[in-house]
Amino acid sequence: WAGKRIWLRFGAVNYRATVWVNGRKLTEWEGGHLPFAAEATSFLRVGEENTLAVKVNNLLDWTTIPPGRVVKPPGGEKPRLEQYFDFFHYAGIHRSVHLYATGPTCLHDITIRTRPMAGKVLVSWTLEHDGEEPYRRRVRILDHEEVVAEVETAENQGELAFGPYRLWGPGHPYLYRLRAELLDGAGRVLDSYTEDFGIRTVAVEGDRLLLNGEPVYLKGCCRHEDFHLVGRGLHLPLIQKDLNLLRWMGANSFRTSHYPYAEETMMLADRLGLLVIDECPAVGLNAWGAFPVFVPGRVDEKTLATHCRLMEALYRRDKNHPSVIAWSVANEPASEEEGAVEYFTKVVATMRSLDPTRPVTFVASAAAEQDRCGHLVDFISVNRYFGWYTEEGRLDLAAERLRADLRRWHERYGKPVMLTEFGADTVAGLHTLPPQMFSEEYQVEFLRTYARVLDELDFVVGEHVWNLADFMTNQSIRRVVGNRKGVFTRERQPKMAAHYLRERWTGQK
Ligand code: GCB
């Protein structure tokens, strides 16, 4: 470590973090699910014991993403945190903390974009570095160990071409690697980094979502980072297990509801060929309207700035993953409000200026005729619970409502529609005949009813069941120890619905 630059990197701290090293403040960060790093060289005493202290604060207010507020009840009761989302608000250091060393000149960032053409692919790359100006950069593309393209240049960006090449996609998750090196005048390597990438295109055309030019239908579940033993703490076997369960059911995709997942999840999705709608942590915007983030004529600039900053952090972290096929800029914002248009015009424009290569969406809960923001996005995403929160127990009515509702979205915007959530709370082991709410039979009938409607509508481009597994929430009369809409239990054992989905998605019994 001696003579090197030493850095500290936190994978995620929920929600605010202040970091001290040996009693001196090193850095602070706001945003619960994204990484941050700082150089600690001058704070550390190499070869001695050092003290690292982290203060974590999970209070939310109207300028945080997600928003929330501390309510002080009259009469001296303890203040409590009011949250506008349906998952447990775990506080703490949720992901790994790394201490690492670099030379004085080091790479900070690599951006890789691919443009597949007939017979060859163009790979454009950009490097960011820190410290002294290196003499040259060497960039190589590796297919396993074989170098398929290489350049040495004084520039921080360039383009490499090679061919033939293999496309990335579900069922063929072929990855290449880009190795970037900073060189000094004598050709010595000052720093190097190797990043995986895949070659694929994604586009929206008419009523279709296209992957590598072919229509793709998204099948899968939303998840939560949640497990009975570790809460939201990073648990690598759980990530492997969850993505395996998705694949076992024949799923090809998931959404990172309702916040960015651990980087390891994204890496595994690349390797397994799963498609990801990558969601930023903006859940419940304007939910209860007590302190609205947007009202006609006034948008809360501080919230908007936090929102855009976190989307940029998400983009920077996840931009090179071929698995990421779309950005979701929010879950269930009050998109029917007039102020939402100004707010989301800015949010979507920010996302597009960062990344012109991927479709952008937000996940709606409003009725099609009341929504004001669908024109801003590339495809429509909607969450629906007919037959659960409304039309309770009436799956015949639920089917009618769903059909009419999805058609209205399509008629109104003429864009592909994705059903991003639908599901029914189900207590594992509870059986009823005829199927009644909360029973395993009802969950299967609910999913089957939705599936029939979706299969009729050719503008629907995907279905994500809510949820892969049961997860913890705040206590409420609507929750039977957490949200039970999982098709697996919180311990990851299947309910009947998991077998039903496997049958639907793989055609296997
Ligand atoms: C939703 C939310 C999700 C909830 C789900 C439910 O629309 O997006 O966070 O957990 O409904 O089960 O109520």
XYZ file of C-alpha atoms and ligand atoms in Angstrom:
522
model
C 0.000 0.000 0.000
C 2.907 2.332 0.746
C 3.407 4.979 -1.918
C 0.055 4.203 -3.525
C -3.215 6.055 -3.651
C -5.766 4.412 -1.382
C -9.486 4.539 -1.962
C -12.593 3.556 -0.054
C -15.673 2.442 -1.959
C -19.098 1.732 -0.495
C -21.508 -0.408 -2.546
C -24.616 1.068 -0.880
C -25.533 2.763 2.384
C -29.180 3.479 3.100
C -29.943 6.402 2.980
C -27.309 9.004 3.940
C -23.735 8.287 4.911
C -20.966 10.360 6.468
C -17.551 8.710 6.556
C -14.629 9.575 8.855
C -11.128 8.148 8.765
C -9.045 8.615 11.897
C -11.434 11.283 13.097
C -11.371 13.369 9.919
C -14.386 13.599 7.671
C -13.613 11.882 4.362
C -16.857 12.124 2.439
C -20.629 12.072 2.527
C -23.236 10.642 0.202
C -26.988 10.678 -0.180
C -28.861 7.934 -2.065
C -29.498 4.515 -0.617
C -28.748 2.039 -3.380
C -25.788 3.291 -5.352
C -22.030 3.222 -4.828
C -19.729 6.056 -3.836
C -15.964 6.236 -3.469
C -13.383 8.667 -2.106
C -9.630 8.860 -1.970
C -8.401 8.289 1.576
C -4.618 8.393 1.004
C -3.844 11.427 3.132
C -6.238 10.254 5.870
C -4.570 6.887 6.433
C -1.451 5.757 8.286
C -0.030 2.816 6.391
C 1.191 0.015 8.661
C -0.751 1.293 11.664
C -4.251 0.755 12.934
C -6.770 3.150 11.403
C -10.289 3.945 12.520
C -13.095 4.063 9.976
C -16.403 5.450 11.218
C -19.636 5.652 9.247
C -22.745 7.489 10.346
C -25.881 6.178 8.657
C -29.182 8.002 8.605
C -32.263 6.503 6.987
C -34.654 9.394 7.529
C -36.435 10.551 4.409
C -37.926 13.902 3.576
C -39.569 15.596 0.649
C -36.300 16.113 -1.175
C -34.983 12.550 -0.913
C -35.437 9.829 -3.511
C -37.595 8.061 -2.500
C -39.482 10.798 -0.663
C -40.937 10.349 2.801
C -41.360 12.461 5.899
C -40.977 12.441 9.631
C -44.320 13.027 11.284
C -44.427 14.475 14.785
C -47.795 13.502 16.245
C -49.335 16.026 18.621
C -49.323 15.058 22.274
C -45.663 14.155 22.576
C -45.761 10.733 20.912
C -42.520 9.633 19.326
C -41.963 10.995 15.805
C -42.302 8.355 13.120
C -41.163 8.017 9.552
C -43.967 8.027 7.022
C -42.931 6.224 3.852
C -44.715 5.986 0.540
C -43.554 2.589 -0.612
C -44.423 -0.996 0.202
C -41.160 -2.554 1.370
C -39.270 -2.483 4.628
C -37.015 0.561 4.913
C -33.877 -1.180 6.139
C -31.132 1.147 7.319
C -27.456 0.341 7.167
C -24.439 -0.530 5.095
C -26.095 -2.956 2.694
C -23.320 -3.825 0.289
C -19.577 -4.410 0.350
C -17.052 -1.799 1.388
C -13.784 -2.031 -0.505
C -10.410 -0.590 0.347
C -8.189 -0.588 -2.721
C -4.959 0.935 -3.947
C -3.935 2.401 -7.287
C -0.892 4.101 -8.697
C -0.804 7.892 -8.976
C -2.461 7.692 -12.395
C -5.561 5.530 -12.519
C -8.594 4.725 -14.592
C -11.903 5.929 -13.210
C -14.437 5.035 -15.804
C -14.921 3.224 -19.089
C -17.876 3.601 -21.425
C -18.406 0.973 -24.097
C -20.995 1.145 -26.872
C -21.391 -1.333 -29.701
C -22.821 -0.973 -33.184
C -23.301 -4.366 -34.845
C -23.279 -4.316 -38.656
C -23.114 -6.918 -41.386
C -19.983 -8.975 -40.756
C -18.368 -6.657 -38.231
C -19.097 -4.674 -35.114
C -17.930 -1.181 -34.195
C -17.014 -0.787 -30.541
C -16.649 2.773 -29.348
C -14.885 3.359 -26.040
C -14.221 6.317 -23.775
C -11.867 6.399 -20.799
C -11.741 8.708 -17.828
C -8.663 8.818 -15.679
C -7.236 10.656 -12.733
C -3.724 11.871 -11.926
C -1.028 12.716 -14.442
C -1.653 12.581 -18.145
C -0.577 9.126 -19.379
C 1.641 9.019 -22.430
C -0.600 6.599 -24.286
C -3.642 4.354 -23.865
C -3.804 0.762 -25.105
C -7.247 -0.723 -25.627
C -7.788 -4.368 -26.507
C -10.865 -6.396 -27.128
C -10.657 -9.973 -25.944
C -12.732 -12.935 -27.031
C -11.819 -15.230 -24.148
C -8.008 -14.910 -24.262
C -7.712 -14.034 -27.928
C -7.148 -10.364 -28.830
C -9.585 -9.568 -31.654
C -8.903 -5.828 -31.911
C -6.307 -3.476 -30.470
C -5.260 0.153 -30.615
C -2.612 2.375 -29.002
C -3.449 6.042 -28.950
C -2.950 9.361 -27.193
C -6.730 9.923 -27.152
C -9.247 9.136 -24.421
C -11.726 7.789 -26.887
C -11.817 5.796 -30.047
C -13.448 3.056 -32.039
C -12.401 -0.507 -32.728
C -13.894 -2.850 -35.285
C -13.790 -6.601 -35.518
C -15.700 -9.421 -37.110
C -17.172 -11.919 -37.285
C -18.790 -11.435 -33.885
C -21.409 -13.090 -31.703
C -24.508 -11.305 -30.456
C -25.573 -11.269 -26.817
C -29.129 -12.275 -25.818
C -31.219 -14.677 -23.726
C -30.072 -18.211 -24.490
C -26.762 -16.933 -25.921
C -25.241 -14.569 -23.342
C -21.939 -14.191 -25.158
C -19.584 -11.723 -23.493
C -16.433 -10.049 -24.749
C -13.965 -8.087 -22.632
C -12.414 -4.716 -23.171
C -9.051 -4.204 -21.492
C -7.910 -0.596 -21.129
C -4.361 0.266 -20.092
C -2.704 3.599 -19.331
C 0.952 3.618 -20.400
C 3.887 5.843 -19.529
C 6.590 6.976 -21.995
C 8.561 3.756 -21.469
C 5.529 1.596 -22.218
C 5.013 0.615 -18.558
C 1.409 -0.012 -17.498
C 0.308 2.646 -15.005
C -3.178 1.215 -14.559
C -5.436 -1.247 -16.293
C -9.028 -2.388 -16.064
C -10.975 -5.105 -17.812
C -14.690 -4.705 -18.394
C -17.155 -7.252 -19.799
C -19.518 -6.190 -22.552
C -21.965 -7.780 -24.946
C -23.063 -6.920 -28.460
C -26.777 -6.365 -28.805
C -29.269 -3.763 -29.965
C -32.535 -2.769 -28.386
C -35.244 -0.651 -29.982
C -38.934 0.129 -29.910
C -40.624 -0.045 -33.287
C -44.378 0.329 -33.677
C -45.983 -2.018 -31.162
C -42.864 -4.086 -30.678
C -39.854 -4.197 -28.437
C -36.927 -5.409 -30.532
C -33.810 -7.160 -29.304
C -31.201 -7.617 -31.998
C -33.855 -6.636 -34.521
C -36.295 -9.379 -33.455
C -39.462 -8.927 -31.372
C -38.976 -9.977 -27.781
C -41.666 -10.704 -25.171
C -40.551 -10.089 -21.587
C -41.459 -12.879 -19.171
C -40.443 -12.653 -15.558
C -41.005 -11.316 -12.080
C -40.074 -8.255 -10.146
C -37.939 -8.854 -7.092
C -36.860 -7.232 -3.881
C -33.471 -7.497 -2.239
C -34.968 -9.142 0.807
C -34.312 -12.318 2.749
C -35.391 -13.430 6.209
C -31.810 -13.930 7.432
C -30.118 -10.800 6.114
C -32.812 -8.242 5.325
C -31.457 -6.193 2.446
C -27.788 -7.035 3.156
C -25.789 -8.293 0.180
C -26.019 -12.080 0.046
C -24.355 -13.547 -3.018
C -25.917 -17.044 -2.819
C -29.346 -15.388 -2.705
C -28.666 -13.496 -5.927
C -27.603 -16.715 -7.623
C -30.629 -18.514 -6.205
C -33.121 -15.862 -7.307
C -31.827 -15.615 -10.844
C -31.739 -19.421 -11.043
C -35.367 -19.547 -9.915
C -36.293 -17.061 -12.621
C -34.576 -19.208 -15.202
C -36.147 -22.365 -13.786
C -39.545 -20.817 -14.529
C -38.457 -19.935 -18.051
C -38.280 -16.188 -17.354
C -36.081 -14.039 -19.571
C -36.192 -10.789 -17.597
C -36.830 -8.811 -14.416
C -37.161 -5.222 -13.242
C -35.051 -3.843 -10.403
C -38.138 -2.808 -8.458
C -37.878 -0.249 -6.836
C -34.182 0.692 -6.635
C -30.883 -0.297 -8.242
C -29.853 -3.814 -7.263
C -26.359 -4.904 -6.282
C -23.767 -4.761 -9.059
C -23.266 -8.517 -8.669
C -26.897 -9.026 -9.738
C -26.294 -7.057 -12.905
C -23.098 -8.993 -13.665
C -24.908 -12.276 -13.206
C -27.778 -11.112 -15.436
C -25.170 -10.433 -18.157
C -23.765 -13.922 -17.759
C -27.136 -15.676 -17.643
C -28.687 -13.701 -20.490
C -31.481 -12.072 -18.482
C -32.943 -8.766 -19.687
C -33.280 -6.046 -17.072
C -35.446 -2.965 -16.773
C -33.171 -0.940 -14.512
C -35.148 1.235 -12.102
C -33.937 4.241 -10.146
C -35.161 4.598 -6.539
C -37.923 7.113 -7.330
C -40.886 5.272 -5.856
C -44.024 6.967 -4.541
C -43.528 10.467 -5.982
C -46.431 12.634 -4.871
C -48.027 9.515 -3.428
C -50.062 11.087 -0.673
C -49.797 14.618 -1.859
C -48.990 16.005 1.589
C -45.843 17.761 0.395
C -46.045 17.312 -3.333
C -42.857 17.182 -5.344
C -44.743 18.601 -8.283
C -47.859 20.737 -8.469
C -49.003 22.830 -11.416
C -46.505 25.611 -11.901
C -44.097 24.415 -9.233
C -41.640 21.595 -9.267
C -39.482 20.946 -6.236
C -36.066 21.705 -7.729
C -34.180 19.988 -4.923
C -36.037 16.698 -5.353
C -35.667 16.944 -9.103
C -31.925 17.542 -8.745
C -31.547 14.512 -6.437
C -33.602 12.414 -8.847
C -31.427 13.400 -11.841
C -28.201 12.963 -9.850
C -29.178 9.424 -8.830
C -30.154 8.532 -12.384
C -26.762 9.687 -13.532
C -25.121 7.584 -10.809
C -27.208 4.614 -11.961
C -26.281 5.210 -15.575
C -22.584 5.444 -14.738
C -22.712 2.231 -12.749
C -24.796 0.133 -15.151
C -24.209 1.574 -18.639
C -21.956 -1.231 -19.869
C -24.262 -4.107 -18.966
C -25.820 -5.714 -22.034
C -28.552 -7.064 -19.724
C -29.856 -3.531 -19.132
C -32.317 -2.968 -21.957
C -34.330 -0.047 -20.557
C -34.322 2.571 -17.812
C -37.320 3.017 -15.535
C -37.176 6.526 -14.119
C -39.909 6.025 -11.481
C -42.436 3.610 -10.022
C -46.037 4.765 -9.760
C -45.581 8.531 -9.672
C -48.784 10.581 -9.737
C -48.542 10.917 -13.516
C -52.130 12.188 -13.689
C -51.149 15.494 -12.087
C -50.459 18.513 -14.214
C -47.140 19.220 -12.490
C -45.919 15.748 -13.405
C -45.468 16.775 -17.033
C -42.873 19.448 -16.300
C -41.133 17.199 -13.780
C -40.920 14.125 -16.004
C -40.058 16.091 -19.118
C -36.864 17.052 -17.292
C -36.239 13.615 -15.816
C -36.688 11.812 -19.141
C -34.591 14.394 -21.000
C -31.777 13.873 -18.479
C -31.888 10.124 -18.993
C -31.921 10.467 -22.778
C -29.009 12.879 -22.798
C -26.992 10.405 -20.730
C -27.991 7.402 -22.805
C -29.451 7.691 -26.293
C -29.085 3.917 -26.791
C -31.773 2.541 -24.473
C -35.547 3.020 -24.240
C -36.877 4.967 -21.271
C -40.087 4.244 -19.389
C -41.770 4.975 -16.064
C -44.093 2.547 -14.341
C -47.619 3.926 -14.167
C -50.468 3.313 -11.780
C -52.802 6.029 -13.085
C -55.736 5.263 -15.377
C -54.895 5.615 -19.069
C -57.343 8.460 -19.605
C -55.947 10.441 -16.673
C -52.243 9.935 -17.264
C -50.375 12.962 -18.635
C -46.874 11.563 -19.127
C -47.110 8.547 -21.452
C -46.090 10.662 -24.453
C -42.646 11.191 -22.877
C -41.538 7.558 -22.875
C -40.740 4.858 -25.431
C -43.036 2.155 -24.106
C -45.844 2.173 -21.581
C -45.391 0.265 -18.329
C -48.381 -0.295 -16.059
C -49.023 -2.034 -12.746
C -52.483 -3.561 -12.336
C -54.297 -5.260 -9.454
C -57.859 -5.798 -10.732
C -59.164 -8.850 -8.868
C -57.091 -7.908 -5.850
C -57.355 -4.334 -4.544
C -60.496 -3.824 -6.624
C -62.972 -6.425 -7.942
C -61.940 -8.546 -4.964
C -62.433 -12.222 -5.705
C -64.059 -11.367 -9.088
C -61.637 -12.620 -11.695
C -64.316 -12.481 -14.417
C -64.648 -8.732 -13.837
C -60.898 -8.356 -13.410
C -60.344 -9.765 -16.902
C -62.793 -7.259 -18.426
C -61.215 -4.316 -16.606
C -57.716 -5.372 -17.551
C -58.567 -5.834 -21.225
C -60.318 -2.464 -21.459
C -57.600 -0.693 -19.495
C -54.667 -1.985 -21.542
C -56.518 -1.202 -24.764
C -57.066 2.391 -23.621
C -53.349 2.837 -22.962
C -52.565 1.534 -26.402
C -55.238 3.605 -28.171
C -54.126 6.727 -26.371
C -50.388 6.503 -27.031
C -49.939 3.968 -29.844
C -46.946 2.461 -28.065
C -46.135 -1.038 -26.855
C -47.505 -1.804 -23.392
C -45.762 -3.842 -20.731
C -47.602 -5.158 -17.672
C -44.896 -4.450 -15.106
C -46.771 -5.762 -12.043
C -49.758 -7.977 -11.319
C -50.216 -10.374 -8.442
C -52.211 -11.602 -5.460
C -51.166 -12.055 -1.834
C -50.974 -15.755 -1.090
C -50.286 -17.542 2.152
C -48.233 -20.616 1.236
C -50.052 -23.769 2.198
C -53.512 -22.174 2.289
C -55.807 -24.065 -0.093
C -59.438 -23.425 -0.963
C -61.903 -24.772 -3.468
C -63.386 -22.798 -5.099
C -60.372 -20.486 -5.195
C -60.565 -17.672 -2.672
C -58.318 -14.700 -2.091
C -55.091 -15.509 -0.203
C -55.193 -19.184 -1.250
C -52.659 -20.778 -3.585
C -55.507 -21.685 -5.945
C -56.579 -18.038 -6.213
C -53.057 -16.891 -7.039
C -52.869 -19.421 -9.884
C -56.332 -18.472 -11.186
C -55.437 -14.784 -10.938
C -52.266 -15.264 -13.000
C -54.049 -17.533 -15.486
C -56.829 -14.962 -15.966
C -54.308 -12.189 -16.638
C -52.341 -14.437 -18.998
C -55.443 -15.111 -21.111
C -56.063 -11.388 -21.556
C -52.411 -10.615 -22.306
C -52.319 -13.345 -24.950
C -55.238 -11.672 -26.764
C -53.546 -8.276 -27.037
C -50.780 -8.108 -29.602
C -49.429 -4.715 -28.453
C -48.439 -6.200 -25.082
C -44.680 -6.759 -24.981
C -44.261 -8.399 -21.629
C -45.490 -9.566 -18.260
C -43.690 -9.264 -14.932
C -45.459 -10.942 -12.044
C -45.410 -9.227 -8.672
C -43.365 -10.720 -6.992
C -40.697 -13.395 -7.267
C -40.729 -13.988 -3.498
C -42.591 -12.800 -0.415
C -40.882 -9.821 1.211
C -40.992 -7.747 4.376
C -43.031 -4.564 4.637
C -44.258 -2.333 7.416
C -47.036 -3.873 9.487
C -50.539 -3.138 8.283
C -53.958 -4.724 8.042
C -53.253 -5.341 4.350
C -50.147 -7.408 5.046
C -49.968 -10.927 6.487
C -46.434 -10.534 7.911
C -45.087 -8.783 4.855
C -46.208 -8.792 1.246
C -47.181 -12.309 0.233
C -47.484 -11.837 -3.500
C -44.381 -13.953 -4.044
C -44.672 -16.996 -6.265
C -41.966 -18.294 -3.930
C -41.988 -17.908 -0.161
C -39.500 -15.599 1.516
C -37.352 -18.727 2.054
C -37.533 -19.373 -1.733
C -39.779 -22.448 -1.790
C -42.354 -22.588 -4.594
C -46.044 -21.935 -4.244
C -48.338 -23.574 -6.830
C -48.054 -20.373 -8.879
C -44.339 -20.928 -9.528
C -45.150 -24.270 -11.141
C -47.942 -22.642 -13.137
C -45.557 -19.956 -14.461
C -42.951 -22.558 -15.312
C -45.565 -24.351 -17.348
C -46.629 -21.153 -19.087
C -43.150 -19.821 -19.768
C -41.327 -23.013 -20.686
C -44.166 -25.110 -22.042
C -42.909 -27.846 -19.715
C -45.018 -29.538 -17.063
C -47.633 -1.758 -6.329
C -46.266 -1.306 -5.990
C -45.490 -2.337 -5.190
C -46.400 -2.985 -4.143
C -47.531 -3.672 -4.874
C -48.518 -4.328 -3.907
O -48.261 -1.252 -7.214
O -45.515 -0.884 -7.093
O -44.404 -1.709 -4.582
O -45.715 -3.868 -3.320
O -48.243 -2.744 -5.639
O -48.367 -5.505 -3.584
O -49.419 -3.641 -3.440
